[in-house]
Amino acid sequence: MKQTAEGTAVEARRLTKVFGGPGSEVRALDDVSLTIAKNRFFTLLGPSGCGKTTLLRLIAGFEQPTEGEVLLDGVDIARDPPYRRPVNTVFQSYALFPHMSVAENVGFGLEMNRKPAREIALEVERMLALVRLEGMGGRRPEQLSGGQQQRVALARALANHPKVLLLDEPLSALDLKLRKDMQIELKRLQHETGVTFIFVTHDQHEALTMSDAIAVMDHGKVLQVGTPAEIYETPVNRFVADFIGETNLLPASLTGRTGDEIRFRLDSGKEISGREHGGHDTGARVTLAVRPERAELATGPGGNGLPGTIDRVVYFGTDTQFRVRLKDCDTVFLVRRQNRSGHEASLSEGQEVTVSIPPEALRVLQD
Amino acid sequence: MAKVVTIGRHAERLRRFPGVGVTTAFFFAYLYLPIVIVIALSFNENRIVTVWTGFTLDWYPQVLANTDLIRAARNSVIVAVTASLIATVAGVTAALGLRYFRPRPAEETGTTALIATPLLVPEIVTAVATLIFFVAVGFRLGLMTVIIAHTVFCIPFAYLPIRARLQGLDPALRDAAFDLYADEWRAFRRVTLPLLWPGILAGALLAFIVSLDNFVITFFVAGPGATTLPVYIFSMIRMGITPEVNVASALLLMVSLGIVTLSLLLLKRRA
Ligand SMILES: Nc1ncnc2c1ncn2[C@@H]1O[C@H](COP(=O)(O)OP(=O)(O)O)[C@@H](O)[C@H]1O
Ligand SMILES: [Mg+2]
């Protein structure tokens, strides 16, 4: 059912949004440019207050940009009122109309678009079936559980066949189990309807597992756009590396290169080598990043290794985290290891080990 | 559930506190006994109101046959209905305007304070000022001046409950209406207004009752022929407390109670 129509659904061009007057200015969005392809599950990810909601509200039309353009299907809509934009929103609070039945809620957009009553009734049925709420049309929103209200909000938005569906942290109010179910449900809905989803979350795990593409935001800026794997494996800067998953950050300087081997000296004096230089020259100060699951632990001296002592062992079920205090510098290095049989007993707290880093696991970051 | 249990426990502990029962009884007696006495005495057979001799309904037809009193009651209703209606419309527009068309919340708070301040001005001051104003601009005192004066002092009473209700509404509801293709007017008609309705009813009711029983301002600005019921009752009482005064008071009270009950029923049916 997923259409293969290519092209751009939404484009933000140099979007800036400033709240408040002179003296109390808040730059909620700062010169954001972004292209969102059709039929994607696109996620805006960033810490609270980074401007995610503001960007959604600019696309929906609840706010006017201070500067810049919002293009929908190539047309600038930044000055259109929200009721003229073929875009619908699932609000964080769901915002179901409490004085209307579930069916009236779902049919509201169609009614406003002056569709005939019969058509509305059919579409409402179809939508309630799509979100698995058959037969609930006569209820009031307050008679539904949180998860069901969430589904009504989805049905209400999707009933209008929008070009883009905006979802502002729709899962944050749900408990963990329901949340996992809804994550799968949202993916299914996106797949079945072929509507472009723009999904907001501050949960990096959610973003990684659900998205076709992610934009990482901080302080009103988009720092990086890419697939989950790109964002995770090749973060462009320190913030992205730190925000997405666990990362070990090591301040170092670039000391030289031979062939495709790049050498760095850590502040502890230790030398390690990597494969990339991040565009820096010899002598430059850099930050190195290593994902915990990419490093290995050896009991003897290991290749490309940093000696240290195991500080703490934390068992996580599928894997185990080792906190290693590196020798000669006050840095804790995290290593994660899959819990396969044969591994368990070999390492314990207080033991001297070498953290061995494969050269291709070493990332060079901009600050 | 847990909350209900704790509240229940608190209530239980409070009830056992020595003296609570007596104080509560005294409080309610203080509040309601005078009213009960007035109603009871309106059924008193004896012309001397403080001496109970027996039950009678005779005073009621006698009062209802008093054309002056009936005219005063009619004036009261005309004034209260007109003033509370206008004040409610003003209250709704003020609340909506301040909420949705002011960029800064501080302006809303400031203006609300400004609208509510007349509630703190001693009524006699307002009465004198209003009278001076009408005389200065050359308005002839009559029913119209009463209506104008009542409308003005009713506005904060109508505005405050409406504003409270509006503040309690999730702003996302209005956004949702816009998002679902309702323009300003239809978002108001289909979403904001129905949800605001309890606040509007409460505001209108409060304004109506405040207007219905206003005495001081009315006394100052009512011209000949514009006497309202409270002013009429006051003029009756100058000749001594008669059974007619009690009956008129009891009737006024019943009208107020009737209106409150009616509006509560209306609200309940909507919910
Ligand atoms: N209506 C507003 N008035 C003033 N400041 C606002 C308004 N909306 C958002 N902001 C500010 O803009 C910044 C970004 O907010 P928001 O987009 O809600 O962030 P997020 O959704 O990522 O948590 C925050 O600093 C917030 O305080
Ligand atoms: Mg937000």
XYZ file of C-alpha atoms and ligand atoms in Angstrom:
666
model
C 0.000 0.000 0.000
C 2.960 2.284 0.617
C 3.215 4.490 -2.419
C 6.567 5.115 -3.934
C 5.874 8.735 -4.825
C 9.184 10.488 -4.439
C 9.826 14.095 -3.719
C 9.709 16.558 -0.888
C 6.727 16.760 1.455
C 7.868 19.605 3.661
C 10.731 21.993 3.341
C 11.806 24.581 5.888
C 13.919 27.392 4.483
C 15.940 29.489 6.899
C 13.168 29.371 9.479
C 13.601 31.610 12.484
C 11.104 32.071 15.283
C 11.665 34.611 18.024
C 9.266 34.778 20.978
C 8.856 37.767 23.277
C 9.773 41.386 22.847
C 13.093 43.203 23.023
C 14.955 42.345 26.205
C 13.191 39.023 26.751
C 13.827 37.443 23.383
C 13.723 33.682 23.038
C 15.128 32.358 19.793
C 13.083 29.154 19.654
C 14.222 28.398 16.104
C 17.398 29.778 14.651
C 17.843 29.664 10.877
C 16.566 26.125 10.400
C 16.656 24.583 6.940
C 15.301 21.102 6.527
C 13.947 18.852 3.788
C 11.511 16.074 4.617
C 10.845 13.487 1.929
C 7.405 12.094 1.152
C 6.106 8.906 2.761
C 8.682 8.923 5.498
C 8.577 8.483 9.200
C 10.591 11.565 10.054
C 11.560 12.344 13.640
C 12.547 15.583 15.321
C 14.741 14.628 18.246
C 16.225 16.904 20.871
C 16.161 17.832 24.536
C 13.229 19.687 26.054
C 13.122 23.340 24.996
C 15.192 22.864 21.825
C 12.372 24.078 19.554
C 10.719 20.859 18.349
C 7.182 21.957 19.188
C 7.809 25.378 17.700
C 8.886 23.813 14.401
C 5.741 21.646 14.354
C 3.549 24.635 15.164
C 5.093 26.582 12.309
C 4.331 23.725 9.930
C 0.774 23.399 11.300
C 0.270 27.164 11.131
C -0.380 27.908 14.806
C 2.600 30.249 14.809
C 3.958 32.625 12.209
C 7.676 32.512 11.467
C 9.743 35.567 12.309
C 11.726 34.849 9.157
C 11.882 32.150 6.539
C 9.544 29.934 4.571
C 7.643 26.704 5.053
C 6.977 24.845 1.819
C 4.402 22.114 1.464
C 4.629 20.259 -1.838
C 6.791 23.116 -3.070
C 4.345 25.899 -2.165
C 5.132 28.468 0.529
C 2.385 28.164 3.137
C 4.029 30.104 5.958
C 1.331 32.799 5.907
C -1.690 30.509 5.450
C -3.934 30.048 8.489
C -3.908 26.516 9.939
C -7.393 25.723 8.607
C -6.173 26.104 5.030
C -3.223 23.720 5.364
C -3.633 20.085 4.321
C -1.730 19.082 7.438
C -3.105 17.557 10.620
C -1.797 17.290 14.136
C -1.897 14.771 16.957
C -1.529 16.906 20.053
C 0.490 15.944 23.082
C -2.625 16.352 25.261
C -4.694 14.670 22.484
C -7.049 17.704 22.616
C -10.130 15.579 21.944
C -13.298 17.665 22.068
C -14.839 16.602 25.388
C -18.360 17.665 24.424
C -18.473 15.444 21.346
C -18.654 11.698 20.908
C -15.720 9.757 19.504
C -17.422 9.605 16.105
C -18.101 13.356 16.116
C -14.470 13.963 16.999
C -13.204 11.778 14.173
C -15.659 13.303 11.686
C -15.031 16.902 12.735
C -12.482 17.747 10.046
C -14.612 16.207 7.301
C -17.627 18.101 8.571
C -15.682 21.358 8.477
C -14.695 20.505 4.925
C -18.435 20.210 4.182
C -18.403 16.583 3.197
C -21.832 14.930 2.965
C -23.033 13.220 6.145
C -23.092 9.739 4.587
C -19.529 10.032 3.429
C -18.468 11.259 6.858
C -20.166 8.329 8.573
C -18.412 5.848 6.277
C -15.037 7.463 6.710
C -15.441 7.562 10.493
C -16.167 3.830 10.484
C -13.153 3.180 8.312
C -10.885 5.262 10.545
C -12.116 3.671 13.753
C -11.391 0.294 12.189
C -7.942 1.479 11.138
C -7.053 2.353 14.735
C -8.896 -0.710 16.066
C -11.683 1.105 17.865
C -14.638 -0.445 16.047
C -17.906 0.185 17.834
C -16.514 2.909 20.098
C -17.958 5.783 18.046
C -20.792 6.471 20.459
C -18.585 6.916 23.514
C -17.331 10.137 25.031
C -13.574 10.706 25.084
C -13.576 10.673 28.897
C -14.925 7.106 28.854
C -11.796 5.884 27.061
C -8.388 4.912 28.430
C -5.322 6.985 27.613
C -4.248 4.599 24.889
C -7.697 4.624 23.298
C -7.851 8.427 23.400
C -4.533 8.428 21.624
C -6.015 6.263 18.877
C -9.016 8.560 18.535
C -6.646 11.509 18.128
C -4.838 9.579 15.393
C -8.077 8.636 13.643
C -9.337 12.210 13.846
C -6.194 13.524 12.192
C -5.889 10.777 9.569
C -9.574 10.955 8.580
C -8.769 14.069 6.551
C -6.098 12.304 4.492
C -3.527 14.985 5.244
C -0.358 15.339 3.229
C 1.582 15.438 6.454
C 0.729 14.209 9.945
C 2.389 16.055 12.809
C 2.790 14.224 16.109
C 4.032 16.143 19.142
C 5.419 13.671 21.690
C 2.265 11.583 21.347
C 3.582 8.717 23.448
C 5.036 10.606 26.390
C 1.878 10.269 28.511
C 1.630 6.497 28.111
C 3.172 3.864 30.347
C 6.023 1.770 29.030
C 4.086 -1.264 27.828
C 1.432 0.798 26.033
C 4.137 2.960 24.615
C 5.888 0.008 22.997
C 2.570 -1.115 21.502
C 1.828 2.346 20.163
C 5.290 2.617 18.622
C 4.528 -0.456 16.534
C 1.020 0.830 15.861
C 2.322 4.181 14.592
C 4.754 2.482 12.263
C 1.936 0.316 10.922
C -0.336 3.333 10.396
C 2.374 5.235 8.594
C 3.034 2.252 6.376
C -0.636 1.599 5.612
C -1.629 5.188 4.936
C 1.496 6.349 3.158
C 1.181 9.726 4.898
C 4.381 11.559 5.798
C 4.722 11.474 9.583
C 6.677 14.154 11.404
C 7.136 12.802 14.873
C 8.538 14.688 17.828
C 10.271 13.023 20.715
C 13.002 13.677 23.241
C 13.548 9.924 23.605
C 16.546 8.893 21.520
C 15.680 5.233 21.796
C 12.213 5.848 20.357
C 13.720 7.939 17.580
C 16.263 5.298 16.623
C 13.809 2.426 16.518
C 10.945 4.158 14.700
C 12.349 6.590 12.166
C 13.290 6.504 8.518
C 15.168 9.733 9.141
C 15.995 11.812 12.206
C 16.786 15.487 12.659
C 18.704 16.123 15.868
C 18.003 19.562 17.313
C 19.518 21.679 20.048
C 18.990 25.303 21.014
C 16.780 26.069 18.032
C 19.167 24.592 15.496
C 19.163 21.395 13.478
C 22.544 19.790 14.074
C 22.305 16.696 11.919
C 19.840 14.967 9.633
C 20.249 11.340 8.685
C 19.077 7.769 9.008
C 19.161 6.296 12.511
C 22.335 4.380 11.599
C 24.058 7.501 10.255
C 23.130 9.515 13.322
C 24.314 6.777 15.621
C 27.446 5.689 13.787
C 28.696 9.009 12.456
C 27.513 11.813 14.706
C 28.720 15.151 13.356
C 29.516 16.715 16.672
C 29.903 16.240 20.344
C 26.290 17.092 21.192
C 24.831 14.527 18.797
C 27.248 11.830 19.911
C 26.464 12.513 23.545
C 22.687 12.814 23.100
C 22.198 9.676 21.012
C 23.075 6.650 23.076
C 26.092 6.323 25.339
C 29.415 7.638 24.130
C 32.917 7.837 25.465
C 34.414 11.243 24.713
C 38.207 11.609 24.837
C 39.961 14.946 24.398
C 43.111 14.422 22.291
C 45.416 16.002 19.756
C 46.163 14.786 16.264
C 49.850 13.850 16.163
C 50.345 12.493 12.685
C 49.336 10.216 9.873
C 50.911 7.409 7.884
C 48.888 6.067 4.993
C 45.355 5.620 6.258
C 46.436 5.426 9.887
C 45.765 8.582 11.895
C 47.486 8.880 15.286
C 46.155 10.759 18.296
C 47.669 11.486 21.688
C 45.253 11.513 24.610
C 45.727 13.969 27.487
C 47.030 11.039 29.550
C 49.923 10.749 27.062
C 48.658 7.490 25.629
C 48.667 7.101 21.840
C 45.902 5.464 19.857
C 45.196 5.319 16.168
C 42.107 5.657 14.030
C 41.012 5.771 10.409
C 39.482 9.262 10.089
C 40.797 12.742 10.772
C 37.552 14.744 10.628
C 39.234 17.317 8.392
C 41.807 18.281 11.027
C 45.526 18.808 10.491
C 48.433 17.551 12.562
C 48.587 19.347 15.924
C 44.853 20.092 16.092
C 42.861 19.604 19.299
C 40.024 17.154 18.728
C 37.416 15.135 20.630
C 37.381 11.414 19.981
C 34.204 9.402 20.401
C 33.871 5.662 20.886
C 30.579 3.791 21.336
C 30.700 1.477 24.394
C 29.730 -1.599 22.387
C 32.500 -1.006 19.844
C 35.313 -1.214 22.414
C 36.604 -4.492 23.774
C 38.113 -5.567 27.061
C 41.289 -7.596 27.264
C 42.992 -8.930 30.375
C 46.470 -8.701 28.864
C 47.851 -5.839 26.756
C 45.564 -5.394 23.745
C 46.070 -3.716 20.382
C 45.314 0.037 20.209
C 44.534 -0.161 23.915
C 44.145 2.007 26.981
C 44.987 0.438 30.352
C 42.642 0.858 33.303
C 40.816 -0.726 36.206
C 37.251 -1.985 36.261
C 35.321 0.303 38.602
C 31.889 -1.173 38.346
C 30.062 -3.928 36.529
C 26.367 -3.304 35.775
C 24.260 -6.164 34.500
C 21.595 -5.158 31.948
C 20.168 -8.511 30.938
C 21.050 -8.651 27.268
C 24.415 -7.047 27.909
C 26.739 -5.929 30.681
C 28.238 -2.493 31.164
C 31.768 -2.104 32.501
C 32.904 1.224 33.910
C 36.657 1.344 33.458
C 38.771 4.027 35.169
C 41.588 4.781 32.731
C 45.139 4.936 33.995
C 46.898 8.340 34.202
C 43.764 10.374 33.639
C 40.584 10.758 35.579
C 38.313 9.419 32.850
C 35.689 6.698 33.128
C 35.367 4.683 29.946
C 32.209 2.657 29.346
C 32.345 -0.699 27.620
C 29.285 -2.779 26.818
C 29.465 -6.453 26.117
C 26.794 -8.874 24.918
C 25.963 -11.530 27.490
C 26.838 -14.634 25.561
C 27.686 -17.816 27.423
C 31.318 -18.070 28.490
C 31.816 -14.355 29.151
C 30.303 -13.918 32.592
C 32.847 -15.008 35.134
C 36.000 -13.675 33.494
C 35.856 -9.980 34.547
C 35.155 -8.474 37.943
C 35.377 -5.164 39.765
C 38.899 -4.048 40.679
C 40.513 -6.046 37.903
C 43.186 -4.459 35.677
C 42.225 -4.553 32.017
C 43.016 -2.985 28.676
C 40.301 -1.207 26.740
C 41.023 -2.108 23.168
C 39.596 0.184 20.483
C 39.394 -0.974 16.847
C 40.733 1.934 14.708
C 37.525 2.125 12.650
C 35.467 2.598 15.851
C 37.180 5.912 16.562
C 35.150 9.026 15.555
C 36.622 12.504 15.353
C 34.078 15.154 16.369
C 33.671 18.868 15.985
C 32.800 20.581 19.251
C -9.337 5.980 44.889
C -6.427 6.503 47.272
C -7.215 10.198 47.278
C -10.822 9.602 48.290
C -9.643 7.414 51.129
C -7.241 10.046 52.498
C -9.823 12.801 52.243
C -12.270 10.540 54.053
C -9.735 9.945 56.803
C -9.041 13.682 57.159
C -12.763 14.381 57.392
C -13.131 11.707 60.047
C -10.321 13.176 62.150
C -11.762 16.692 61.762
C -15.195 15.563 62.862
C -13.805 14.136 66.107
C -11.999 17.372 66.958
C -13.758 18.832 70.036
C -16.129 21.703 69.277
C -16.220 21.246 65.531
C -19.828 20.102 65.541
C -21.061 22.999 67.662
C -19.131 25.599 65.675
C -20.431 24.246 62.400
C -24.007 24.277 63.660
C -23.602 27.843 64.903
C -22.097 28.921 61.584
C -24.959 27.580 59.527
C -27.552 28.925 61.933
C -25.956 32.353 61.675
C -26.055 32.075 57.896
C -29.548 30.763 57.374
C -31.663 31.456 60.463
C -32.533 35.083 59.542
C -33.658 33.976 56.100
C -35.724 31.151 57.507
C -37.329 33.583 59.985
C -38.290 36.033 57.235
C -39.943 33.271 55.254
C -41.689 31.882 58.310
C -42.988 35.303 59.299
C -44.404 35.860 55.831
C -46.933 33.201 56.817
C -47.680 34.818 60.170
C -51.316 35.692 60.750
C -50.575 38.552 63.134
C -50.080 42.042 61.729
C -47.405 42.657 64.361
C -44.677 40.625 62.748
C -42.798 39.642 65.889
C -45.797 37.984 67.485
C -46.596 34.554 66.030
C -50.268 33.726 66.326
C -50.905 31.293 63.501
C -50.343 30.241 59.921
C -51.930 32.039 57.005
C -51.465 32.493 53.271
C -53.543 35.655 53.230
C -50.671 38.096 52.880
C -49.522 36.701 49.575
C -52.576 37.628 47.442
C -52.632 40.959 49.194
C -49.035 41.679 48.188
C -49.539 40.403 44.655
C -52.469 42.780 44.341
C -50.262 45.747 45.232
C -49.718 47.378 41.829
C -46.824 49.542 43.020
C -44.966 46.495 44.228
C -45.718 44.579 41.055
C -44.468 47.484 38.966
C -41.289 47.592 41.049
C -40.811 43.857 40.577
C -41.319 44.221 36.834
C -38.750 47.028 36.731
C -36.313 44.838 38.651
C -36.685 42.001 36.180
C -36.351 44.313 33.147
C -33.217 45.880 34.593
C -31.664 42.592 35.704
C -32.318 40.809 32.412
C -31.046 43.667 30.236
C -28.037 44.494 32.383
C -26.940 40.883 32.856
C -27.324 40.120 29.157
C -25.250 43.102 28.046
C -22.693 42.503 30.793
C -22.381 38.839 29.783
C -21.809 39.679 26.137
C -19.186 42.209 27.242
C -17.652 39.622 29.568
C -17.415 36.976 26.847
C -15.870 39.328 24.305
C -13.437 40.730 26.866
C -12.334 37.276 28.000
C -11.921 35.977 24.442
C -10.191 39.105 23.218
C -7.746 39.192 26.084
C -6.974 35.513 25.807
C -6.609 35.116 22.082
C -5.655 38.482 20.673
C -3.157 39.767 23.230
C 0.373 38.624 22.563
C 1.532 38.894 26.159
C -0.142 37.178 29.143
C 0.890 40.079 31.391
C -1.478 42.347 29.474
C -4.327 39.931 30.104
C -3.588 39.845 33.834
C -3.272 43.626 34.019
C -6.507 44.247 32.163
C -8.331 41.666 34.277
C -7.188 43.486 37.405
C -8.491 46.703 35.874
C -11.853 45.135 35.073
C -12.177 43.622 38.563
C -11.088 46.697 40.546
C -14.599 48.279 40.638
C -15.565 45.349 42.878
C -13.333 46.891 45.548
C -14.692 50.425 45.218
C -17.225 51.163 47.987
C -20.637 51.049 46.351
C -21.682 54.393 47.762
C -18.763 56.039 45.947
C -19.794 54.444 42.666
C -23.390 55.517 43.316
C -22.476 59.145 43.909
C -20.098 59.186 40.944
C -22.694 57.642 38.639
C -25.331 60.129 39.739
C -22.962 63.052 39.195
C -22.102 61.663 35.770
C -25.738 61.366 34.691
C -26.519 64.866 35.932
C -23.399 66.275 34.267
C -24.172 64.828 30.849
C -27.829 65.755 31.244
C -29.399 62.287 31.317
C -32.885 62.299 32.730
C -33.042 59.784 35.579
C -35.331 56.902 34.748
C -35.261 53.198 34.028
C -32.599 53.736 31.352
C -30.129 55.223 33.815
C -30.697 52.287 36.152
C -30.032 49.844 33.322
C -26.841 51.656 32.320
C -25.548 51.786 35.891
C -26.384 48.119 36.489
C -24.739 47.025 33.258
C -21.537 48.713 34.356
C -21.299 47.134 37.777
C -22.436 43.747 36.433
C -19.558 43.470 33.984
C -16.895 42.224 36.428
C -19.358 39.729 37.915
C -20.102 38.334 34.475
C -16.489 38.510 33.297
C -14.694 36.709 36.119
C -16.420 33.291 35.901
C -16.186 33.353 32.102
C -12.507 34.152 32.255
C -11.888 31.445 34.856
C -13.558 28.884 32.627
C -11.608 30.047 29.591
C -8.321 29.858 31.468
C -9.180 26.304 32.432
C -9.653 25.218 28.810
C -6.765 23.424 27.142
C -5.526 25.912 24.508
C -4.821 22.930 22.262
C -8.586 22.445 21.849
C -8.907 25.639 19.858
C -5.763 24.779 17.907
C -7.273 21.360 17.189
C -10.383 22.993 15.760
C -8.235 25.170 13.483
C -6.155 22.151 12.583
C -9.351 20.362 11.520
C -10.306 23.105 9.081
C -12.589 25.213 11.278
C -12.107 28.949 10.710
C -12.195 31.452 13.601
C -15.974 31.633 13.691
C -16.621 27.921 13.453
C -13.910 27.108 15.974
C -15.712 29.474 18.334
C -19.192 28.144 17.582
C -18.365 24.455 17.668
C -15.596 24.215 20.248
C -14.913 27.281 22.382
C -18.510 28.365 22.986
C -19.920 24.965 24.019
C -17.003 24.441 26.392
C -17.264 27.989 27.723
C -20.999 27.634 28.295
C -20.924 26.757 32.021
C -18.778 29.833 32.650
C -21.113 32.030 30.614
C -24.157 30.736 32.465
C -22.449 31.231 35.823
C -21.416 34.774 34.869
C -24.851 35.714 33.558
C -26.511 34.307 36.653
C -24.202 36.103 39.024
C -24.767 39.357 37.144
C -28.525 38.807 37.167
C -28.688 38.216 40.898
C -26.335 41.059 41.755
C -28.496 43.372 39.649
C -31.749 42.022 41.039
C -30.861 42.821 44.628
C -28.830 45.977 44.146
C -29.995 48.763 46.373
C -27.474 51.572 46.875
C -26.679 52.472 43.262
C -30.306 51.994 42.194
C -31.487 54.240 44.989
C -29.285 57.040 43.673
C -29.893 56.795 39.935
C -33.510 55.618 39.738
C -35.788 58.375 38.568
C -39.532 58.556 39.233
C -41.317 55.484 37.972
C -38.060 53.491 37.918
C -38.311 52.069 41.414
C -37.024 48.509 41.677
C -38.111 45.886 44.159
C -35.314 46.383 46.727
C -35.867 50.152 46.664
C -39.604 49.596 47.036
C -39.118 47.226 49.965
C -36.907 49.826 51.594
C -39.640 52.444 51.200
C -42.150 50.031 52.720
C -39.914 49.337 55.695
C -39.764 53.018 56.557
C -43.359 52.635 57.676
C -42.405 49.723 59.871
C -41.821 46.060 59.280
C -45.110 44.763 57.975
C -46.070 41.276 56.807
C -46.004 42.671 53.258
C -42.254 43.346 53.615
C -41.672 39.767 54.659
C -43.764 38.468 51.796
C -41.960 40.647 49.252
C -38.586 39.509 50.608
C -39.652 35.891 50.571
C -40.821 36.246 46.970
C -37.539 37.859 45.924
C -35.645 35.049 47.588
C -37.749 32.419 45.832
C -37.167 34.019 42.455
C -33.389 33.991 43.080
C -33.438 30.390 44.281
C -35.592 29.407 41.337
C -33.157 30.897 38.859
C -30.126 29.285 40.481
C -31.839 25.903 40.535
C -32.922 26.234 36.933
C -29.423 27.071 35.750
C -27.909 24.202 37.729
C -30.375 21.834 36.110
C -29.558 23.241 32.678
C -25.833 22.785 33.291
C -26.330 19.252 34.494
C -28.349 18.303 31.440
C -25.660 19.641 29.121
C -22.881 17.743 30.851
N 4.581 31.031 23.118
C 5.831 31.152 23.576
N 6.252 32.293 24.156
C 7.507 32.426 24.603
N 8.447 31.477 24.526
C 8.105 30.304 23.960
C 6.783 30.077 23.459
N 6.740 28.827 22.949
C 7.967 28.306 23.133
N 8.791 29.182 23.732
C 10.210 28.965 24.047
O 10.860 28.513 22.895
C 11.772 27.491 23.215
C 11.471 26.237 22.431
O 10.255 25.716 22.894
P 9.586 24.409 22.306
O 9.505 24.521 20.833
O 8.309 24.207 23.041
O 10.624 23.281 22.715
P 10.465 21.695 22.743
O 9.170 21.333 22.128
O 11.634 21.185 21.967
O 10.560 21.285 24.173
C 11.720 27.308 24.712
O 12.772 28.053 25.274
C 10.386 27.873 25.082
O 10.433 28.400 26.383
Mg 7.511 20.299 23.014
